[in-house]
Short mmCIF file of C-alpha atoms in Angstrom, two decimals:
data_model
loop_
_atom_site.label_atom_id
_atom_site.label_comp_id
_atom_site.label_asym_id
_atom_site.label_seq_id
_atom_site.Cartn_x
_atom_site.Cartn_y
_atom_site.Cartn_z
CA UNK A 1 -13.82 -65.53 -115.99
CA UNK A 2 -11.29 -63.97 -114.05
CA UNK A 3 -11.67 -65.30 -110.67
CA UNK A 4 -9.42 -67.51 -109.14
CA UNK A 5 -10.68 -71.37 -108.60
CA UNK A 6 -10.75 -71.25 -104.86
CA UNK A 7 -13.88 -68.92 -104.83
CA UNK A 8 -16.49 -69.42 -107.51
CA UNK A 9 -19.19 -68.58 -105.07
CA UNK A 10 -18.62 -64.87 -103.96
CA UNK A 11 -19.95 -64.25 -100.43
CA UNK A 12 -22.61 -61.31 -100.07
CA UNK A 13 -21.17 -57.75 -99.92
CA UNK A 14 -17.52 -59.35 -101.31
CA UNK A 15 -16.07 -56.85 -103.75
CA UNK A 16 -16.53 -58.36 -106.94
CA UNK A 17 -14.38 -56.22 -108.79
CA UNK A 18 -11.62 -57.20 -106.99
CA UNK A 19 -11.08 -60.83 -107.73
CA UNK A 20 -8.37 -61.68 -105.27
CA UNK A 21 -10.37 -59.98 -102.18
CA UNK A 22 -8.39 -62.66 -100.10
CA UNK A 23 -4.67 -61.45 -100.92
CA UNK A 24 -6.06 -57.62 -100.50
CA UNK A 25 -7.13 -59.18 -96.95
CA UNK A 26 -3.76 -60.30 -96.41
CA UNK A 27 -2.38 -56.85 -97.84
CA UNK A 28 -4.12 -54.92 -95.61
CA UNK A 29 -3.38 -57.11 -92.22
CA UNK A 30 -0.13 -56.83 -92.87
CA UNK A 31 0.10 -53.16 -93.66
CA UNK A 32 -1.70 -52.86 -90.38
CA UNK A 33 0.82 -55.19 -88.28
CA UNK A 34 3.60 -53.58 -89.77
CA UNK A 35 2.54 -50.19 -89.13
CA UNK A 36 1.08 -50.69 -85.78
CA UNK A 37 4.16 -52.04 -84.79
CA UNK A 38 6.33 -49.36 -85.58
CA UNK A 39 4.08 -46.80 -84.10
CA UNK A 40 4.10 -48.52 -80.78
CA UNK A 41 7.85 -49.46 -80.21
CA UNK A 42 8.70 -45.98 -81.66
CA UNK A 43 6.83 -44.44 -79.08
CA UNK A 44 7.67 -46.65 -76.57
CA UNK A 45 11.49 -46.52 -76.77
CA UNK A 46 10.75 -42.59 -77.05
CA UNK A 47 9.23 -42.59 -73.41
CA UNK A 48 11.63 -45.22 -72.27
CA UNK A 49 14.44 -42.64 -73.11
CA UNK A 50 12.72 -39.52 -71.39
CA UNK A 51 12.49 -41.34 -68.51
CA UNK A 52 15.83 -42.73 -68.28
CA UNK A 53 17.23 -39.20 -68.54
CA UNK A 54 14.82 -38.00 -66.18
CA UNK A 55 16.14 -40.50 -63.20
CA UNK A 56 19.62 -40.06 -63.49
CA UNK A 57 20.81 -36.77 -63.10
CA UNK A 58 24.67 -38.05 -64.08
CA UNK A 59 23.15 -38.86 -67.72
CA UNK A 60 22.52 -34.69 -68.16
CA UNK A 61 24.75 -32.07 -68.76
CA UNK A 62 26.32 -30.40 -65.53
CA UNK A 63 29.67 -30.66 -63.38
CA UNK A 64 28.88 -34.44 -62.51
CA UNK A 65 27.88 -35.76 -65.15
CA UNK A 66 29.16 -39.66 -66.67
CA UNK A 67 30.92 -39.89 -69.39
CA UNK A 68 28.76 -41.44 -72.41
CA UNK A 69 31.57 -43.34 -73.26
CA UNK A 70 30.72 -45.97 -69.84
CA UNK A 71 27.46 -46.97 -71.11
CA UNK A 72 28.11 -47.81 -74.58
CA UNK A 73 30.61 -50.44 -73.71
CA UNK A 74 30.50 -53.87 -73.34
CA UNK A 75 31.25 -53.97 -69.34
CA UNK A 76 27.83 -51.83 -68.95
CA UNK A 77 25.22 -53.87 -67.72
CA UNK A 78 21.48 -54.29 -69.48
CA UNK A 79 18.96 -56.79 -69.12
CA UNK A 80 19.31 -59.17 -72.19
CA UNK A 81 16.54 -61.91 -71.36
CA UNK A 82 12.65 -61.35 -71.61
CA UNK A 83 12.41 -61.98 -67.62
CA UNK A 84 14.83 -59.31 -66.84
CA UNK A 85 13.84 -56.74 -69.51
CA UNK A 86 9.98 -57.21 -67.65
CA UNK A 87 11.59 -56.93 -64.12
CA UNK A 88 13.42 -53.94 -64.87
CA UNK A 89 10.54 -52.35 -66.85
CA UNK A 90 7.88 -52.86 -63.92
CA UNK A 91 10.20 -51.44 -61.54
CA UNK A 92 9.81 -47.80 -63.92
CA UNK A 93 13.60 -48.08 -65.01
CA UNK A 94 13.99 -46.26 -68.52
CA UNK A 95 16.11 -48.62 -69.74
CA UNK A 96 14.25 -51.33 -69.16
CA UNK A 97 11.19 -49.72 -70.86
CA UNK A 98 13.46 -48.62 -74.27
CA UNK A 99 13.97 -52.65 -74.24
CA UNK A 100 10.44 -53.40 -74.60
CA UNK A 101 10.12 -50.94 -77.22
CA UNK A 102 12.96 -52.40 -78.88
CA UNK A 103 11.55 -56.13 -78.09
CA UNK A 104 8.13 -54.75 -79.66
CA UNK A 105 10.33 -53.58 -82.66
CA UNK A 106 11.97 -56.96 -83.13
CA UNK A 107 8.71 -58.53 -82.75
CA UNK A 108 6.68 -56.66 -85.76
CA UNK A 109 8.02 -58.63 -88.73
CA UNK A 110 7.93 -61.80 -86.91
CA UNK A 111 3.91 -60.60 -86.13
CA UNK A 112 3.34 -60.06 -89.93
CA UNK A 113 4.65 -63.86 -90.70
CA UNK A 114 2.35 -65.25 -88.24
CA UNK A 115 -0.43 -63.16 -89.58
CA UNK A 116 0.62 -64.75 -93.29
CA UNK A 117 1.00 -67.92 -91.85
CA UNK A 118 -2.58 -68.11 -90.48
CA UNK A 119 -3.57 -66.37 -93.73
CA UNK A 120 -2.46 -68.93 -95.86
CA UNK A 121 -3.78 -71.44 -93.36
CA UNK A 122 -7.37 -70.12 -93.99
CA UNK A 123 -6.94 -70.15 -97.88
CA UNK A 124 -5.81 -73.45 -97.21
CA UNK A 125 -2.70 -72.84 -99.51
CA UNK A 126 -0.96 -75.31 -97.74
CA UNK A 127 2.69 -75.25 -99.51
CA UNK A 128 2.77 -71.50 -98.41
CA UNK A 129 1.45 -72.46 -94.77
CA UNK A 130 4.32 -74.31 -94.91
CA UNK A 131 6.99 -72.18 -95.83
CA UNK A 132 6.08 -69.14 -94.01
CA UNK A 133 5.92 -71.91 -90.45
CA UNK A 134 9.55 -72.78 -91.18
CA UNK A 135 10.26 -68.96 -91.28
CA UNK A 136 8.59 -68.69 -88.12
CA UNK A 137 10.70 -71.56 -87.14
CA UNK A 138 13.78 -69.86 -88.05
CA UNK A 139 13.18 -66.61 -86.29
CA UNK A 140 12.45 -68.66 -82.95
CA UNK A 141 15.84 -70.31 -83.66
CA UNK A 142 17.59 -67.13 -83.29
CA UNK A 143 16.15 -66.41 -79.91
CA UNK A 144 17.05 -69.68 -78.19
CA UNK A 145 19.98 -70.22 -80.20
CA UNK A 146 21.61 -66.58 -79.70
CA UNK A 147 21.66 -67.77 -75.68
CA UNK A 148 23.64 -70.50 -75.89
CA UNK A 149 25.90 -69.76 -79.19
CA UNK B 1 30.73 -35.77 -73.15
CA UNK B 2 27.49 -36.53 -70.90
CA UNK B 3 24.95 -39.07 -72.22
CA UNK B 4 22.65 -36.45 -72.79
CA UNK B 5 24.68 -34.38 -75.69
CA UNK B 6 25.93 -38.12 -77.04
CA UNK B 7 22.24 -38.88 -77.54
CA UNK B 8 21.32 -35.95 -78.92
CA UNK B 9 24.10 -35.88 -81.40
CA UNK B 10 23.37 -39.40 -82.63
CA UNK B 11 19.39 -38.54 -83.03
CA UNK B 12 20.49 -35.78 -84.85
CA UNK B 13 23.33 -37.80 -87.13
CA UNK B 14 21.05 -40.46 -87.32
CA UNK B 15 18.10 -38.30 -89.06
CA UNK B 16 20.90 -37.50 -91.65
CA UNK B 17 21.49 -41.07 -92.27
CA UNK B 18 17.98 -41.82 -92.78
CA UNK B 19 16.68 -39.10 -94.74
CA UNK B 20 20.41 -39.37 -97.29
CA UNK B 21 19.85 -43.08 -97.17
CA UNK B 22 15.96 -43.11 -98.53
CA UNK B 23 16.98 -40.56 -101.05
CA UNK B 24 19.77 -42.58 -102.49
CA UNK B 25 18.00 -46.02 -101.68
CA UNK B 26 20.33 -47.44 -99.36
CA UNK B 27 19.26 -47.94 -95.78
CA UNK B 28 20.68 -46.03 -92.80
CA UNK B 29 22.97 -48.85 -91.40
CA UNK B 30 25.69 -48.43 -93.76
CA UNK B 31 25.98 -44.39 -92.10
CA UNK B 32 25.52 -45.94 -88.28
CA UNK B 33 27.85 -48.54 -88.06
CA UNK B 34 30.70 -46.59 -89.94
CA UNK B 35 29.85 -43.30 -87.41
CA UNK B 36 29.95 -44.83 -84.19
CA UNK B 37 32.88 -47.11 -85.29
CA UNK B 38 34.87 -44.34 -86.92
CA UNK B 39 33.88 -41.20 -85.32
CA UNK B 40 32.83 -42.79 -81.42
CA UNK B 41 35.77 -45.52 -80.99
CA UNK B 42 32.59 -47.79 -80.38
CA UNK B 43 32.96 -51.64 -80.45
CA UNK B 44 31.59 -52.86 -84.17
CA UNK B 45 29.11 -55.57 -82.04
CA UNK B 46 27.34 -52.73 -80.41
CA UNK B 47 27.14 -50.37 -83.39
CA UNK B 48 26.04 -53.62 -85.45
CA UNK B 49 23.19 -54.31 -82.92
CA UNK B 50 21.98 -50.84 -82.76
CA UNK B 51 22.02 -50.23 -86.77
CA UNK B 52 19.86 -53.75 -87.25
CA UNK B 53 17.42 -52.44 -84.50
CA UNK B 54 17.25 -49.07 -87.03
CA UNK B 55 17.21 -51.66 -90.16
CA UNK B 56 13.55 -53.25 -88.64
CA UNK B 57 12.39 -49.71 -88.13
CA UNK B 58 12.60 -48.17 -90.81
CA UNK B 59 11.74 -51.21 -93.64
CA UNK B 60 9.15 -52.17 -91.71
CA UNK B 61 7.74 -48.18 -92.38
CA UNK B 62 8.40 -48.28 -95.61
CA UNK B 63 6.61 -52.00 -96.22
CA UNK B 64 3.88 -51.16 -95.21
CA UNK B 65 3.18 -48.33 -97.56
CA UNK B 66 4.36 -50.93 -100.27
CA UNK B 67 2.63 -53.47 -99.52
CA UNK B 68 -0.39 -51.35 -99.61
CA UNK B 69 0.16 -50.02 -103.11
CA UNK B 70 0.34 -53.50 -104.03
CA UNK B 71 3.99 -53.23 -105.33
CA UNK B 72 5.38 -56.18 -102.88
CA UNK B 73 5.21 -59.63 -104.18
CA UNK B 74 4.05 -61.61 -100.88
CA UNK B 75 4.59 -64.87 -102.14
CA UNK B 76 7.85 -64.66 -103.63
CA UNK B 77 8.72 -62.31 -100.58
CA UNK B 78 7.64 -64.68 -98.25
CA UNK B 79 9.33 -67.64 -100.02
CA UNK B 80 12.43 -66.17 -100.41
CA UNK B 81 12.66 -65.55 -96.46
CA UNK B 82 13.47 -68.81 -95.90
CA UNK B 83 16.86 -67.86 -97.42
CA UNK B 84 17.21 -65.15 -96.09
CA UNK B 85 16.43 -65.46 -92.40
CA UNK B 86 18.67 -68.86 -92.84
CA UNK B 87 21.56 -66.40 -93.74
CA UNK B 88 20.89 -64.00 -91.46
CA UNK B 89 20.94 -67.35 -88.43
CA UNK B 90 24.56 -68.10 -89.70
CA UNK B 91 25.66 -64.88 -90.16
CA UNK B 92 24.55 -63.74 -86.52
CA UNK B 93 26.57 -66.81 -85.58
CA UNK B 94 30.13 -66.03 -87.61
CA UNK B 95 30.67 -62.46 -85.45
CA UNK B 96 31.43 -64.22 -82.75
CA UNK B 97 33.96 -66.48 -84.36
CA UNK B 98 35.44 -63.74 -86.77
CA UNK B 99 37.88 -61.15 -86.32
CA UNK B 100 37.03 -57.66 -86.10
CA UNK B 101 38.90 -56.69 -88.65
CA UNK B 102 37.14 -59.21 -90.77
CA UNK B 103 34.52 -57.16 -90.39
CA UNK B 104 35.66 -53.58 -91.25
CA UNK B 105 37.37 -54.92 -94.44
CA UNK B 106 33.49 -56.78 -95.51
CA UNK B 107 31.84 -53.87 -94.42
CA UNK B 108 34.60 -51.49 -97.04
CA UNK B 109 34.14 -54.24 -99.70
CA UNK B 110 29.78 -54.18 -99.32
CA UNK B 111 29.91 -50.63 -99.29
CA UNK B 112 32.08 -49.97 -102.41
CA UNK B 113 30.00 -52.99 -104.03
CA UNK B 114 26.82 -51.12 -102.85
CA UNK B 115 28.05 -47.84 -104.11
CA UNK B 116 28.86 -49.04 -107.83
CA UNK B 117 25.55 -51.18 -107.44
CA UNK B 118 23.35 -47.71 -106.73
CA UNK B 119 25.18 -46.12 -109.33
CA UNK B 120 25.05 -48.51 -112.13
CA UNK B 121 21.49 -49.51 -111.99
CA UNK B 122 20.85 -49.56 -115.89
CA UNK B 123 20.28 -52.42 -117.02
CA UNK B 124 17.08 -54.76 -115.88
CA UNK B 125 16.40 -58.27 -116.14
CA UNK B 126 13.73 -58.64 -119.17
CA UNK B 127 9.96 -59.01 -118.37
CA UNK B 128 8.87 -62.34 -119.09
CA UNK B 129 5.74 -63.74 -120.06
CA UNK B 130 6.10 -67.46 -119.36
CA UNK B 131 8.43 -69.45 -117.01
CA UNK B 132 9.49 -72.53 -117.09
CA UNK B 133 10.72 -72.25 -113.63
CA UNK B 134 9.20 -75.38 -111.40
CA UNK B 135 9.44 -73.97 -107.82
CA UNK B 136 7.98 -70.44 -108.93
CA UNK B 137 5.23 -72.39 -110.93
CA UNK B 138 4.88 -75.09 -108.49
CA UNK B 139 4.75 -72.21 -105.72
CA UNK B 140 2.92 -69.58 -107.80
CA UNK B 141 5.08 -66.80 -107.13
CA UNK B 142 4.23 -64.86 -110.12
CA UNK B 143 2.87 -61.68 -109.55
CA UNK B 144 1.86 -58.08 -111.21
CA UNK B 145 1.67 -54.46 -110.02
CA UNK B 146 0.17 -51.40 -111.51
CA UNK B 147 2.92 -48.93 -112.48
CA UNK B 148 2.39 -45.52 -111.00
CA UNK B 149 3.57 -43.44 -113.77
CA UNK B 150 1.42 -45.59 -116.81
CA UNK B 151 -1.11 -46.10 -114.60
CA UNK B 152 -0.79 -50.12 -116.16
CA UNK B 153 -1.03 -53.39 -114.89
CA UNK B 154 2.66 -55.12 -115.58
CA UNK B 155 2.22 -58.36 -115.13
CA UNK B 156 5.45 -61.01 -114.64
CA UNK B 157 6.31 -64.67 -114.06
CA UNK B 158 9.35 -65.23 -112.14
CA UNK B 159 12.14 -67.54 -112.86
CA UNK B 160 15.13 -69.32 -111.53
CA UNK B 161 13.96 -69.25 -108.08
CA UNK B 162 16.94 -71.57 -106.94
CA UNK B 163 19.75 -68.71 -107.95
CA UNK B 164 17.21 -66.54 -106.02
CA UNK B 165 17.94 -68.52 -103.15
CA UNK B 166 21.35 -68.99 -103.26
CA UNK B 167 21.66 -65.17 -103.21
CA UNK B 168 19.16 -64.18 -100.75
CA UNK B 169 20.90 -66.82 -97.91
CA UNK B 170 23.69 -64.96 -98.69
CA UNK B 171 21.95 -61.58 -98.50
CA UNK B 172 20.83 -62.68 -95.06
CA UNK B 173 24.46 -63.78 -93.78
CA UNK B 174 25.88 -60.16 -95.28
CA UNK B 175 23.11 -58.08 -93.44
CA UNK B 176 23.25 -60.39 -90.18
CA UNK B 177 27.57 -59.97 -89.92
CA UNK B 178 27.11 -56.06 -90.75
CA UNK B 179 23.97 -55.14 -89.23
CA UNK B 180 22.16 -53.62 -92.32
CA UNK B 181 19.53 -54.56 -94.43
CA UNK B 182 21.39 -55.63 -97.87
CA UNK B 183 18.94 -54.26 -99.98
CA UNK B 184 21.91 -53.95 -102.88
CA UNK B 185 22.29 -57.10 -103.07
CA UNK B 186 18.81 -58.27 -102.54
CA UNK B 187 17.35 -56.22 -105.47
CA UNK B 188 19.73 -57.30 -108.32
CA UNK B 189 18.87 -60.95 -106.92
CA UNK B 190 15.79 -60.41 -107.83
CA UNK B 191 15.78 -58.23 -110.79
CA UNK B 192 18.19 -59.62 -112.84
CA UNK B 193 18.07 -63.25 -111.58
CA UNK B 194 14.34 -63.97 -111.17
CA UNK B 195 13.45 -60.75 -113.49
CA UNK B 196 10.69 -59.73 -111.09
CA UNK B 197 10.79 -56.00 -112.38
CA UNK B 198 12.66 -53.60 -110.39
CA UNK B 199 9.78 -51.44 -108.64
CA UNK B 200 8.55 -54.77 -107.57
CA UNK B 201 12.14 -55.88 -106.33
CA UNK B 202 12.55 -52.96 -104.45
CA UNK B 203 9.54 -53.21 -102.29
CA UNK B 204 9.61 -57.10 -101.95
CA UNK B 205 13.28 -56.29 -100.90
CA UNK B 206 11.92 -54.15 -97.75
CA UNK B 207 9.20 -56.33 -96.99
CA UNK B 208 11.80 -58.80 -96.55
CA UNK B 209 14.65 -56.74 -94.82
CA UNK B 210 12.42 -56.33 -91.69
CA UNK B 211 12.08 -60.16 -90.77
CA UNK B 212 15.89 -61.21 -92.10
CA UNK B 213 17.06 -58.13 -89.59
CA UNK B 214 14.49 -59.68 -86.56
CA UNK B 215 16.66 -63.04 -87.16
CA UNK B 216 19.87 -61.67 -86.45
CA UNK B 217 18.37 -59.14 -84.24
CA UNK B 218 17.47 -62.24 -82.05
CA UNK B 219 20.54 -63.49 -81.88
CA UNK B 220 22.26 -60.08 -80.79
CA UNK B 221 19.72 -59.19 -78.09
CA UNK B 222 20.22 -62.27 -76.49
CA UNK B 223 24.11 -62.01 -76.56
CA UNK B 224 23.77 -58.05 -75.23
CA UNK B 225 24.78 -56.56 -77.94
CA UNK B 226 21.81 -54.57 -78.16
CA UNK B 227 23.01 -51.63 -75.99
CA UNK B 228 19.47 -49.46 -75.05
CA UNK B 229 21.49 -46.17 -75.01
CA UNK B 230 22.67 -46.29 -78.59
CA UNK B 231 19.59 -48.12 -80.37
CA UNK B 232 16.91 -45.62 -79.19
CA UNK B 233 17.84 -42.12 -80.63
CA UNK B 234 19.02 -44.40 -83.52
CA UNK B 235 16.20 -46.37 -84.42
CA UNK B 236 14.30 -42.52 -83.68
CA UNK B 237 16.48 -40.62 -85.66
CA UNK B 238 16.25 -43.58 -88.74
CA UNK B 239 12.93 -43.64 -89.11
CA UNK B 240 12.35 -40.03 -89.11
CA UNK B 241 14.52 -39.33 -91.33
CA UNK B 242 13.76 -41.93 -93.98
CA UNK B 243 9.80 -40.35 -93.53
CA UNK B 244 10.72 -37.58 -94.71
CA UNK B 245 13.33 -38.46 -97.08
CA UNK B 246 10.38 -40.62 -98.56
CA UNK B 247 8.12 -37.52 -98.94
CA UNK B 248 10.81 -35.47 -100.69
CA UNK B 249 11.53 -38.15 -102.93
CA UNK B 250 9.57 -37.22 -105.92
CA UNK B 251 10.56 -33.20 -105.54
CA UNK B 252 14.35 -33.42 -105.79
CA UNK B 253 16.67 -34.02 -108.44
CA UNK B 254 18.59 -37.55 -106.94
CA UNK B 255 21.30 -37.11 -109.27
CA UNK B 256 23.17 -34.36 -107.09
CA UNK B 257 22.39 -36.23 -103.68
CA UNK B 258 23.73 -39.73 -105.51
CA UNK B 259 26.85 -38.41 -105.98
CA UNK B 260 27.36 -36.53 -103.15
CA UNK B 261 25.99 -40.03 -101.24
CA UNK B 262 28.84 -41.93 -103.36
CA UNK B 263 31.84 -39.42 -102.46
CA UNK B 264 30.56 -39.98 -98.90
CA UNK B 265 30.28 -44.04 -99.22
CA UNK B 266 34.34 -43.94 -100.62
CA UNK B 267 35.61 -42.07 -98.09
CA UNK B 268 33.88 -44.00 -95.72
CA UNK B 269 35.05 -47.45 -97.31
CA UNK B 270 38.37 -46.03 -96.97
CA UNK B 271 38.24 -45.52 -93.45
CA UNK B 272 36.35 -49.37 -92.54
CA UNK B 273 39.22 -50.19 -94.68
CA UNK B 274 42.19 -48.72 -92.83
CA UNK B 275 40.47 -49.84 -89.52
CA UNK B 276 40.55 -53.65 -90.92
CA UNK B 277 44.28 -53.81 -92.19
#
């Protein structure tokens, strides 16, 4: 007997030649998340850029253009807090819409913890619960912590 | 130079960096941050933000497809991101107190290291059959994974989970201060430490690159270092590349690209060198 001791009754229509049905679960949630998430931000952060280009002439190529070299400096202004990356988003600005994409991006492996998290939760493996809500922990660290360090 | 041509350049540099860095199994970041340092006078913080943006992008791809296949461990993975996203926190928090030049000269040291590391991958922590290990036991972060080629089941027990640890906070603090994902030193960690076999190490490595980078990641969006303009053609330009450095993977001989990939690493240490001193 193969199976593990958490599920000696299988449930009807569970695969029964796949005895750890629950960690395929997992597998494929987080496959999913991870996927998803990329495919989203990717996209958009790809429309966030067309449209930045698209409202400011001085970004193309012609006689008055910027130089590149003013808004990949330090002094050049961006929204770095969730309230201002929203504001200037909703108002159509293209940088403000790459940020969400990138926010999205940033927010993908944190996604797949929670999704572990509550996966573990359910399986009631409760040392993993555990360690994967200190993780989460962690990662909201760096967000309130980054502000004020 | 307008913004236009400086974006398309990067997207275009970028795909390079991806597609030479899946072949060779080394991520992007250690291309980005040397060619916007190097070649585009740009300030390390910003090219560090936008190559750990790149970092989430393109593990997170490539994790997926892993995890999939079943070749990730998710407990030890999971477990081991305590370390790692701890080490990425303090890492994140260092830039700010060291010198630049700290950081060229770490980045020249991690990239020779990284270098030898790729090209010196011979010998492999031994299978084992039974651990005495008490975390990994107490934890169950054993694990197994059908190899591709054999078409068998290899099944593994993992030990000395607190060297594991040790190396993967320090993993975290490297890939935090230099803005990519560390897989070179995550890997042996795991291979030849906890002697979870090395197809598994690899793709519990990228399953854990994506969170450790969203730690640090945190830390720089919230200071601004995450300049829009340079992270989206690169996190673009990553990913695509890496796709389709994944797909010709299996077609290509890798010996020719590894050492054209090292020649390019030394000359590049050289330069993060002469930038530090």
């Amino acid at each position: 007997m193969l199976h593990d001791q958490s599920s000696p009754s299988a449930i009807p229509g569970d695969d029964h030649k796949e005895p750890n049905s629950k960690e395929r679960q997992m597998e494929l949630a987080i496959a999913f998340i991870l996927r998803a998430g990329v495919l989203i931000s990717i996209t958009v952060i790809f429309v966030g850029s067309i449209l930045m280009f698209a409202h400011h002439p001085g970004y193309r190529v012609g006689h008055n253009h910027i130089s590149y070299r003013k808004l990949v400096v330090h002094k050049f202004r961006f929204p770095n807090d969730l309230s201002g990356v929203y504001r200037s988003a909703a108002s159509g600005d293209g940088i403000g819409i790459i940020l969400v994409g990138l926010i999205v991006l940033l927010l993908t492996p944190i996604a797949r913890v929670v999704a572990g998290n509550i996966e573990f939760m359910r399986q009631r493996d409760w040392k993993m619960s555990i360690i994967t809500f200190i993780v989460l922990v962690v990662l909201a660290g760096s967000f309130l912590l980054g502000k004020h360090g | 130079m307008s913004p236009l041509e400086f974006t398309l350049i990067l997207l275009a540099i970028s795909w390079f960096a991806g597609l030479f860095g899946s072949l060779v199994g080394l991520g992007g970041g250690v291309v980005i941050v040397p060619v916007l340092t190097v070649i585009f006078h740009i300030d390390i913080r910003l090219a560090i933000g936008a190559s750990i943006i790149s970092v989430i992008a393109t593990s997170s791809g490539a994790a997926a497809s892993y995890v999939k296949d079943r070749m990730t461990n998710l407990r030890a993975g999971m477990f081991l991101e305590i370390a790692t996203t701890t080490g990425a926190l303090s890492g994140a928090f260092l830039t700010s107190y060291l010198p630049e030049k700290f950081l060229f000269i770490l980045f020249a040291v991690v990239l020779t290291y990284s270098g030898i590391a790729m090209y010196t991958q011979k010998h492999h922590g031994a299978l084992l059959t039974v651990s005495n290990d008490r975390i990994a036991n107490s934890f169950n972060l054993h694990g197994s994974y059908v190899d591709k080629a054999t078409n068998e089941l290899v099944e593994y027990k993992v030990a000395r989970t607190r060297v594991g640890l040790a190396l993967m906070y320090v993993a975290g603090m490297v890939s935090a201060l230099l803005g990519i994902g560390s897989g070179a030193l995550k890997v042996p960690a795991m291979d030849l430490a906890m002697h979870i076999p090395i197809k598994a190490s690899s793709a519990t490595s990228n399953f854990m690159i994506g969170v450790t980078a969203a730690a640090s990641a945190g830390v720089y969006f919230a200071r601004g270092d995450i300049d829009p303009v340079l992270a989206a053609p690169i996190a673009i330009g990553v990913l695509a590349g890496a796709l389709v450095g994944s797909r010709l993977l299996a077609k290509l001989n890798s010996e020719t690209i590894k050492l054209l990939f090292l020649a390019a690493l030394a000359a590049v240490a050289i330069e993060m060198f002469i930038k530090g001193v």
